[in-house]
Short mmCIF file of C-alpha atoms and ligand atoms in Angstrom, two decimals:
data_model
loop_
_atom_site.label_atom_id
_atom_site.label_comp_id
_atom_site.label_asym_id
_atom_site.label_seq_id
_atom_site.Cartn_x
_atom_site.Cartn_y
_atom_site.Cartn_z
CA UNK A 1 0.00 0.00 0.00
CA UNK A 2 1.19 3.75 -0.65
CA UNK A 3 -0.33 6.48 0.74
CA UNK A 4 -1.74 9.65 0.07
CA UNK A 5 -0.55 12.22 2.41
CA UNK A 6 -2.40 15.97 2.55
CA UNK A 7 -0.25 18.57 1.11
CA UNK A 8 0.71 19.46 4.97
CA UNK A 9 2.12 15.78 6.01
CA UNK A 10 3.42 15.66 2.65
CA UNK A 11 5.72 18.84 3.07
CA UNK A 12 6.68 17.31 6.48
CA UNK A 13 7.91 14.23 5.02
CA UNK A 14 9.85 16.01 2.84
CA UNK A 15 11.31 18.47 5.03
CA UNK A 16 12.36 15.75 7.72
CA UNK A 17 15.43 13.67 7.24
CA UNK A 18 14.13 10.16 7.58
CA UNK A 19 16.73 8.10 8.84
CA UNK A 20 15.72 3.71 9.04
CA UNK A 21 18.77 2.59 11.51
CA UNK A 22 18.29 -1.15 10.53
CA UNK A 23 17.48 -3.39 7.38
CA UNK A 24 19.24 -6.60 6.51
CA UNK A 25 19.58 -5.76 2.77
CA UNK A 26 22.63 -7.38 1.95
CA UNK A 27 21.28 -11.02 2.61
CA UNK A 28 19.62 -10.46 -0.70
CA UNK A 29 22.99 -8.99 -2.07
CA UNK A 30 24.93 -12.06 -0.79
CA UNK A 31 22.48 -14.27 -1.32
CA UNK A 32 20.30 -14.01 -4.46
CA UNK A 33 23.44 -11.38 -5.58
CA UNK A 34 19.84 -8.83 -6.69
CA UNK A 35 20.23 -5.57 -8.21
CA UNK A 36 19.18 -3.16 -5.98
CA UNK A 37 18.87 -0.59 -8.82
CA UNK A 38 15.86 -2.29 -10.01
CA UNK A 39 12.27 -2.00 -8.42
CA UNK A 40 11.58 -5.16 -6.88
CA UNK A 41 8.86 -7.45 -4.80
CA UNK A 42 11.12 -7.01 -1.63
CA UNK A 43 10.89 -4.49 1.29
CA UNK A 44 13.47 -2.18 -0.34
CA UNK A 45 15.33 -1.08 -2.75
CA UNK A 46 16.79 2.22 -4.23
CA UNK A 47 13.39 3.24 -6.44
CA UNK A 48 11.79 2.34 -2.96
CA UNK A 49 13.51 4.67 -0.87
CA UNK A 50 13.52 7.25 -2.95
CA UNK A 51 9.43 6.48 -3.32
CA UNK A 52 9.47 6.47 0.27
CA UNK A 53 11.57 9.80 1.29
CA UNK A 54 14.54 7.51 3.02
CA UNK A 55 17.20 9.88 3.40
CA UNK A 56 19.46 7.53 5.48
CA UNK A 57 19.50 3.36 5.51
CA UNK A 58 21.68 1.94 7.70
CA UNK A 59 22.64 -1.25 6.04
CA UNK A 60 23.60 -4.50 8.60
CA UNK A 61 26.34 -6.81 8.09
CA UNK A 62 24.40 -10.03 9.86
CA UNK A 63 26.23 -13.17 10.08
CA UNK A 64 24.25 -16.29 10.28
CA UNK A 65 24.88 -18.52 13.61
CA UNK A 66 25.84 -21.01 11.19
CA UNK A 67 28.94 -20.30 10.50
CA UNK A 68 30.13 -20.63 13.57
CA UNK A 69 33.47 -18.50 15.50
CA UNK A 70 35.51 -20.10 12.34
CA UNK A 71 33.80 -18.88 9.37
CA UNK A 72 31.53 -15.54 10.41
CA UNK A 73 34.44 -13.33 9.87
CA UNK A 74 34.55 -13.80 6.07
CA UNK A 75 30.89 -13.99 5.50
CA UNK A 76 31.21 -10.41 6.96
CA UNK A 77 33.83 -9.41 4.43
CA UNK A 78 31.96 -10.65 1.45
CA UNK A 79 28.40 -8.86 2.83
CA UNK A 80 30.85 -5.25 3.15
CA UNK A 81 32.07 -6.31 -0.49
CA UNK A 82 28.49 -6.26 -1.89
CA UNK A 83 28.03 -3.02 -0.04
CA UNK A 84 30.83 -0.86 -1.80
CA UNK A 85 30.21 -3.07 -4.67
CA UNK A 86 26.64 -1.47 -4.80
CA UNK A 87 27.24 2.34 -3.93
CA UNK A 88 29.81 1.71 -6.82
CA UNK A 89 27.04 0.70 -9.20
CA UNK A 90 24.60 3.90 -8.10
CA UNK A 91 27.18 6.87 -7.44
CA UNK A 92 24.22 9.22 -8.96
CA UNK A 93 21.67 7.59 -6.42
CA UNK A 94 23.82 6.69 -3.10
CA UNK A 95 26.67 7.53 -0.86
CA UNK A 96 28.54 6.30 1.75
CA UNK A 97 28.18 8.33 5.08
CA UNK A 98 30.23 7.50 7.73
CA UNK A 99 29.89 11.06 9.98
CA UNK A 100 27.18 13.59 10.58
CA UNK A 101 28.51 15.72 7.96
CA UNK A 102 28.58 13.37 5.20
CA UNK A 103 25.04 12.05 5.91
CA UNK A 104 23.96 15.57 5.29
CA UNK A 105 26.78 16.01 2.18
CA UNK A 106 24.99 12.84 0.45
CA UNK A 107 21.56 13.79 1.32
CA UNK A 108 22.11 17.32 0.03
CA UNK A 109 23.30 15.98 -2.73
CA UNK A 110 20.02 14.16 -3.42
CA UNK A 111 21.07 10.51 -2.44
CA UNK A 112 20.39 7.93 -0.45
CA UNK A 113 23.09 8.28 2.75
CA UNK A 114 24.32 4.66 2.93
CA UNK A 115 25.38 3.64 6.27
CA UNK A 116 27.34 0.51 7.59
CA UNK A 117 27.09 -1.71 10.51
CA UNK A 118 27.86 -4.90 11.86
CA UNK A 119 24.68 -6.97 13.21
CA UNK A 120 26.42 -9.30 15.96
CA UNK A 121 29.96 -9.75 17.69
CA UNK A 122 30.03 -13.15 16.28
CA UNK A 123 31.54 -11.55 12.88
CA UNK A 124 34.65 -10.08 15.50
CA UNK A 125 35.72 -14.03 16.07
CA UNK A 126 36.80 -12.80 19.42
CA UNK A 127 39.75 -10.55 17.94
CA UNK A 128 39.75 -6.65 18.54
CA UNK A 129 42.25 -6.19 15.30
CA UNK A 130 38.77 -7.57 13.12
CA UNK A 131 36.74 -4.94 15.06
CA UNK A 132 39.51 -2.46 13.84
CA UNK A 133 39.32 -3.69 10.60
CA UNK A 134 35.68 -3.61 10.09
CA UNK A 135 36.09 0.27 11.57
CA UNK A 136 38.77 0.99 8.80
CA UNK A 137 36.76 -0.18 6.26
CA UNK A 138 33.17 2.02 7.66
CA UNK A 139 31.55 0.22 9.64
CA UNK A 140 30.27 2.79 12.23
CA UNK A 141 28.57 0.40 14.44
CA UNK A 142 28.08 -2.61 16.17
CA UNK A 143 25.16 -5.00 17.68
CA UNK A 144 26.57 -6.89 20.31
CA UNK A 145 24.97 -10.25 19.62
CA UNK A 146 22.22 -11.58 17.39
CA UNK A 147 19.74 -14.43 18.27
CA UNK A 148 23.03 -16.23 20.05
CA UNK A 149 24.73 -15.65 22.92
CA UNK A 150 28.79 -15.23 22.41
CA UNK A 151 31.82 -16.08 24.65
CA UNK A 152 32.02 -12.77 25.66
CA UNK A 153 28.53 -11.17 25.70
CA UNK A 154 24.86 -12.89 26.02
CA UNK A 155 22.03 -12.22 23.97
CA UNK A 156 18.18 -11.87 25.09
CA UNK A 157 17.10 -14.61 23.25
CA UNK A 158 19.39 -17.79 24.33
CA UNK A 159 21.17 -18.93 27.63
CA UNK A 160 22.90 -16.72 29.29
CA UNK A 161 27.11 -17.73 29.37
CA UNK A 162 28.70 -14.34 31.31
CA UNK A 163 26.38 -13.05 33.27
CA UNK A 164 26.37 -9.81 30.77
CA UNK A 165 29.62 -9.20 29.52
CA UNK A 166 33.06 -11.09 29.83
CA UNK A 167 36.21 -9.09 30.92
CA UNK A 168 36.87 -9.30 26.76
CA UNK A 169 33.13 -8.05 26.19
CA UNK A 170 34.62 -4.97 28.59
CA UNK A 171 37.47 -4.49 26.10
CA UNK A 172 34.98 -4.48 23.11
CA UNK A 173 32.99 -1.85 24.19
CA UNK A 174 36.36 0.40 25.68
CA UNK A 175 37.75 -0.22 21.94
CA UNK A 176 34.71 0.58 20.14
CA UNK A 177 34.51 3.73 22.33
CA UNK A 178 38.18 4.26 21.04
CA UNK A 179 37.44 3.76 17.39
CA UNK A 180 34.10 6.01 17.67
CA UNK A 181 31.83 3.32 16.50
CA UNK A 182 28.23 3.53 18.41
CA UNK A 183 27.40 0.38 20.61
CA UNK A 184 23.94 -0.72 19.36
CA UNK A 185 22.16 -2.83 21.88
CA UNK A 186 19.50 -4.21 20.09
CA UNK A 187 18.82 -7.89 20.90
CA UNK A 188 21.42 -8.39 23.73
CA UNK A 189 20.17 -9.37 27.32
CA UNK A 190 19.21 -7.03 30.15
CA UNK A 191 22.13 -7.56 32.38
CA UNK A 192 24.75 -6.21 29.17
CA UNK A 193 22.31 -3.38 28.53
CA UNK A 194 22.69 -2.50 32.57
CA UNK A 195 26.21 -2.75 32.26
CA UNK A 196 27.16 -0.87 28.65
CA UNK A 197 25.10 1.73 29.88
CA UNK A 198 27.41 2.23 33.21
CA UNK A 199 30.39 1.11 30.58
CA UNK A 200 30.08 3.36 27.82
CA UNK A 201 31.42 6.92 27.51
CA UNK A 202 29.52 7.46 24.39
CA UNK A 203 26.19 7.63 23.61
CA UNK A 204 24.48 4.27 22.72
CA UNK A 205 21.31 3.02 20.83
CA UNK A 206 19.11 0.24 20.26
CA UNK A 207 18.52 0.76 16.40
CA UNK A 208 15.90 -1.76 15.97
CA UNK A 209 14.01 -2.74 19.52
CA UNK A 210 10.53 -2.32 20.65
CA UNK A 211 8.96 -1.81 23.94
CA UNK A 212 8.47 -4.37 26.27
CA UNK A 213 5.62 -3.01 28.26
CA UNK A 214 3.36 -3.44 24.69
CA UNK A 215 4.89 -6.83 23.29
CA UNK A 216 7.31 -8.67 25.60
CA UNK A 217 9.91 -10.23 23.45
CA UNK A 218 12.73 -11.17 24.76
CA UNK A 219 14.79 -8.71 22.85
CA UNK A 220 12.51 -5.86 23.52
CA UNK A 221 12.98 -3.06 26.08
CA UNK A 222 11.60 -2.71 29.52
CA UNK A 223 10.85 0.66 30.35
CA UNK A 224 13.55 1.10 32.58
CA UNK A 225 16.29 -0.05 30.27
CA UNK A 226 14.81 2.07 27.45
CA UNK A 227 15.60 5.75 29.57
CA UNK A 228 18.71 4.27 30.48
CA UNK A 229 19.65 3.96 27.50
CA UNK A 230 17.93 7.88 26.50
CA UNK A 231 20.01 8.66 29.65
CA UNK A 232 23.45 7.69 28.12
CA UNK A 233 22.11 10.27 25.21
CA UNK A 234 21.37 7.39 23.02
CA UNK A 235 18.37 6.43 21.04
CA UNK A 236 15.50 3.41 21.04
CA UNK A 237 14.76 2.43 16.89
CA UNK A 238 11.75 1.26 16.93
CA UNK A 239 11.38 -2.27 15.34
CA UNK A 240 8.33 -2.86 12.57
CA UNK A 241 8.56 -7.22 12.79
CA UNK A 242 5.48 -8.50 13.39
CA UNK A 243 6.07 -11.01 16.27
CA UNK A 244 8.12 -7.70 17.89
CA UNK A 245 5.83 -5.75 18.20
CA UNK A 246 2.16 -7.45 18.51
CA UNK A 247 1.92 -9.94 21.67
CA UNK A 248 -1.10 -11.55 19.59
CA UNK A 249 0.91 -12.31 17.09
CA UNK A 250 4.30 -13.64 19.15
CA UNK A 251 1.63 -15.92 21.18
CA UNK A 252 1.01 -17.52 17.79
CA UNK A 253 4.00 -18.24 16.74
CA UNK A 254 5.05 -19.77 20.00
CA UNK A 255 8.06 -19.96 21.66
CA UNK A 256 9.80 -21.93 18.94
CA UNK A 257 8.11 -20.32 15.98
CA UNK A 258 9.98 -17.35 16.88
CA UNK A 259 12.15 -16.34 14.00
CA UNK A 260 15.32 -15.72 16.66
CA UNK A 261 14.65 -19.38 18.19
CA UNK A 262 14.85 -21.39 14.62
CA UNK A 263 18.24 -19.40 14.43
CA UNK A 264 19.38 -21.01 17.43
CA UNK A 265 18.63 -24.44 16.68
CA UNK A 266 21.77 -26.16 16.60
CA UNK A 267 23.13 -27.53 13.00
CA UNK A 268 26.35 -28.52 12.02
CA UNK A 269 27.04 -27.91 8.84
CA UNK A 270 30.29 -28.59 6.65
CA UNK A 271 32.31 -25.41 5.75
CA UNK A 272 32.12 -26.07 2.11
CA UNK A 273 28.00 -26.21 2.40
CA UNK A 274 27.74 -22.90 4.63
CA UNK A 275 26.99 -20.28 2.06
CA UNK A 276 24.77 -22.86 0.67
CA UNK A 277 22.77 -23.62 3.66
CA UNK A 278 22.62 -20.02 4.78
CA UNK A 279 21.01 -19.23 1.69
CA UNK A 280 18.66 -21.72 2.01
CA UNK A 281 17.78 -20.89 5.42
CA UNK A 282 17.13 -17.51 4.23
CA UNK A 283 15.26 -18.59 1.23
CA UNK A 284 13.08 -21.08 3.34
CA UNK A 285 12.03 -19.84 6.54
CA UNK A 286 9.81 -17.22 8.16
CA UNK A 287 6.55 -17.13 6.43
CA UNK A 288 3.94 -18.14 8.82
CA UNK A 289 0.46 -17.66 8.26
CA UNK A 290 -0.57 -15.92 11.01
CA UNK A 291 -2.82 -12.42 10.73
CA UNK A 292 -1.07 -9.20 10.21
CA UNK A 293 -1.44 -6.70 13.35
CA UNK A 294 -2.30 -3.19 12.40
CA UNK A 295 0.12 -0.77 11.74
CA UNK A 296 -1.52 1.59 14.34
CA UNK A 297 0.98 -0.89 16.66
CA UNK A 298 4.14 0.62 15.36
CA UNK A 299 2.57 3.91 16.43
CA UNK A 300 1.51 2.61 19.84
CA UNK A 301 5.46 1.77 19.96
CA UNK A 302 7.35 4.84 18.96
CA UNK A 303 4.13 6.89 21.59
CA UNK A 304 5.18 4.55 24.47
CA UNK A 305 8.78 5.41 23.96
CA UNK A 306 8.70 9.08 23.67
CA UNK A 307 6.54 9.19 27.17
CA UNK A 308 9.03 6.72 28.98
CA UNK A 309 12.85 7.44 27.13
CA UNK A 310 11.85 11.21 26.12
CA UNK A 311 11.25 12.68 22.60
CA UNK A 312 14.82 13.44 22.22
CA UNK A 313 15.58 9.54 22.13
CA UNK A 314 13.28 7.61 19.77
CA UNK A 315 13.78 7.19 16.15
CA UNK A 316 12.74 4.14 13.45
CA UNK A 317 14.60 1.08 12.66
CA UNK A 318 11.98 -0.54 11.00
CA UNK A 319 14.14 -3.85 10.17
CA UNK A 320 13.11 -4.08 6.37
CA UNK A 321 14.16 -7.13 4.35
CA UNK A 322 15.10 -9.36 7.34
CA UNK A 323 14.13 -12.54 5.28
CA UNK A 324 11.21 -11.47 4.26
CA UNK A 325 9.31 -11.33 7.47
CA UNK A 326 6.14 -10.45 7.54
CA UNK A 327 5.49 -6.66 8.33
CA UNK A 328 2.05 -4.31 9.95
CA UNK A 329 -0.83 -4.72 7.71
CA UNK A 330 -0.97 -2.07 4.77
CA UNK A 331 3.05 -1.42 5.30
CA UNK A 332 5.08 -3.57 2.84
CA UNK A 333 8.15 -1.85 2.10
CA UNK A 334 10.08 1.41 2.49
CA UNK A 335 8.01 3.20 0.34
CA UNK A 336 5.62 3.13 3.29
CA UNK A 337 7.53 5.26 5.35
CA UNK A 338 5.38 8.12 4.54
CA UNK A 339 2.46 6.07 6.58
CA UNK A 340 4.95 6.64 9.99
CA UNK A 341 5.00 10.27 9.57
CA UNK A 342 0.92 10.81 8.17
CA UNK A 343 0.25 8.11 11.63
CA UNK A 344 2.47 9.92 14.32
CA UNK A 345 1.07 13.50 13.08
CA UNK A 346 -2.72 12.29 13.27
CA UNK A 347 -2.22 11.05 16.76
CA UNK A 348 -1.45 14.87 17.86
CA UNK A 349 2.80 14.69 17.69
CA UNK A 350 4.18 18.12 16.72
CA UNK A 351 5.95 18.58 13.36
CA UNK A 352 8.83 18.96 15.29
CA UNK A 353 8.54 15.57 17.09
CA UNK A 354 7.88 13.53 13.97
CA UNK A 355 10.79 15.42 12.55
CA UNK A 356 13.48 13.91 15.78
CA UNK A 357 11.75 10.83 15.71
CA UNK A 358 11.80 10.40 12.06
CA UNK A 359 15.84 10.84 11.88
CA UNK A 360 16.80 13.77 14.00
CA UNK A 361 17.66 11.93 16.68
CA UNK A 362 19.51 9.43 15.20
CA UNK A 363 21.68 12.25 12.78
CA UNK A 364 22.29 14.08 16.81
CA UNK A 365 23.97 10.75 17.90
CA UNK A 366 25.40 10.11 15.15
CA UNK A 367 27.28 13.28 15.23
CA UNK A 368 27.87 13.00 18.85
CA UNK A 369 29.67 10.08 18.19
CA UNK A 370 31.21 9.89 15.12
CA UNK A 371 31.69 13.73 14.31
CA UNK A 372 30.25 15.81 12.23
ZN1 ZN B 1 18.31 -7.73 14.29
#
């Protein structure tokens, strides 16, 4: 669905830099090696943003639990690959931004600011000189874990190992803090979020987590953990996923039919077969067939958020293209983002609230962080 936005909204939309700080993208690159230039049946694409009035995408590097503390290391190198391989393709429609100043450089410029991040310390292999590496080469951020907890840090959605962090997840967060990349706390468990916060002399976010309070996930955020985190200065991105944001709809896919669970099952899989298998696993899994919520539940979200974490900490990290997962009913793909700003301004928010939410906020900590 598109929709029609009065001439008021419509100007807003324009005006406001709409920044998504999560979508998983460059599966399809690695995977199904797709030409983003083209207009496709996924949730984005560059005629999509540009459709939708995406100013900034932050693009995640997300390394399948498959591949183990062997192997994730090079899948991460080949998913940054397809990312410069693709701004290379589209100079005329994207750029790389890697500080405040370029973000607003590129989207002056009339493209699509193209952002980097890792999605989950299993691509680091335990080695600070990869995290180094992956900051040399633009990668401005990091989630801590994924679905999995990691030898040195535990995520929300499996067994806890360190009780939070390690003394080495201590020295990932000091070095990150070093190389100016933003700690992103989406999916990792409560006890790390308690303890980056105290940690961290920067700023941190959750680019793509919900609240709690409404759907309670795992990997969403308690009320109390979502001001701490507006507290360090940081900001809560809230996630569009169905089962993240609708308790209806998590009930119904049970607790195994949760997307984050299947990645957990264990597998053991040759090395040879892994890029096989991952793209089969992609390929195959997460349709279910259960109803779509209403998108009024995103706005429920990001209205929670802003009374509990402040309206200087909320933004939109709606989570597009993470294998296809089903999305609010009548929003299918970035060019629905005009629906987030027409929804947030028809509940009452200010024009200059929708603007923070829709990418201020994010560009502030962005700047506060990485310069600019
Ligand atoms: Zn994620």
């Amino acid at each position: 669905m598109s929709v029609t936005l009065d001439p008021r909204t419509r100007a807003l939309h324009d005006r406001a830099l709409v920044w998504d700080a999560h979508c998983d993208t460059l599966q399809r690159l690695v995977v199904d090696d797709v030409d983003l230039g083209l207009p496709s049946q996924a949730q984005a694409d560059l005629p999509a943003w540009h459709a939708g009035g995406v100013d900034v995408q932050v693009f995640a590097v997300w390394v399948d639990t498959i591949y183990g503390s062997d192997h994730a290391t090079r899948r991460a190198f080949e998913q940054i690959a397809a990312f410069y391989k693709f701004l290379s393709a589209y100079p005329d429609q994207v750029g790389l931004a890697t500080t405040a100043a370029e973000v607003r450089r590129v989207v002056g410029q009339g493209k699509l600011a193209a952002v980097l991040a890792i999605e989950g310390g299993l691509a680091i292999q335990n080695d600070l000189g990869v995290l180094r590496s992956f900051a040399r080469l633009g990668a401005t951020s990091m989630t801590l874990t994924h679905s999995a907890s990691l030898d040195w840090v535990d995520s929300s959605t499996d067994a806890p190992r360190s009780h939070g962090l390690s003394a080495f997840g201590r020295e990932v967060i000091a070095e990150m803090n070093r190389l100016r990349m933003i700690v992103d706390l989406s999916h990792v468990s409560d006890p790390v979020i308690e303890q980056v916060v105290e940690l961290s002399t920067a700023p941190v976010i959750a680019s793509h987590s919900s609240a709690k309070s409404i759907c309670a996930h795992p990997r969403n955020l308690t009320d109390r953990l979502a001001r701490a985190i507006a507290d360090t200065g940081g900001v809560v991105g809230v996630n569009f996923v169905n089962e993240i944001i609708d308790q209806a709809y998590y009930d119904q896919l049970g607790k195994h039919g949760s997307v984050l669970a299947m990645l957990n099952q264990p597998t053991r899989i040759p090395p040879d077969q892994l890029d096989r298998a991952a793209a089969e696993r992609l390929r195959g899994w997460f349709q279910d067939d259960v109803a779509r919520p209403p998108f009024e539940r995103v706005l429920e979200h990001v209205e929670h958020l802003v009374r509990v974490a402040g309206i200087d900490h909320v933004g939109i990290g709606a989570d597009m293209d993470a294998c296809r997962i089903p999305l609010p009913a009548g929003f299918d793909s970035v060019r629905d983002f005009p629906m987030i700003t027409d929804g947030l301004s028809r509940r009452g928010m200010s024009d200059d609230a929708v603007e923070k939410v829709m990418g201020g906020n994010f560009l502030r900590v962005f700047g506060e962080v990485r310069g600019g």
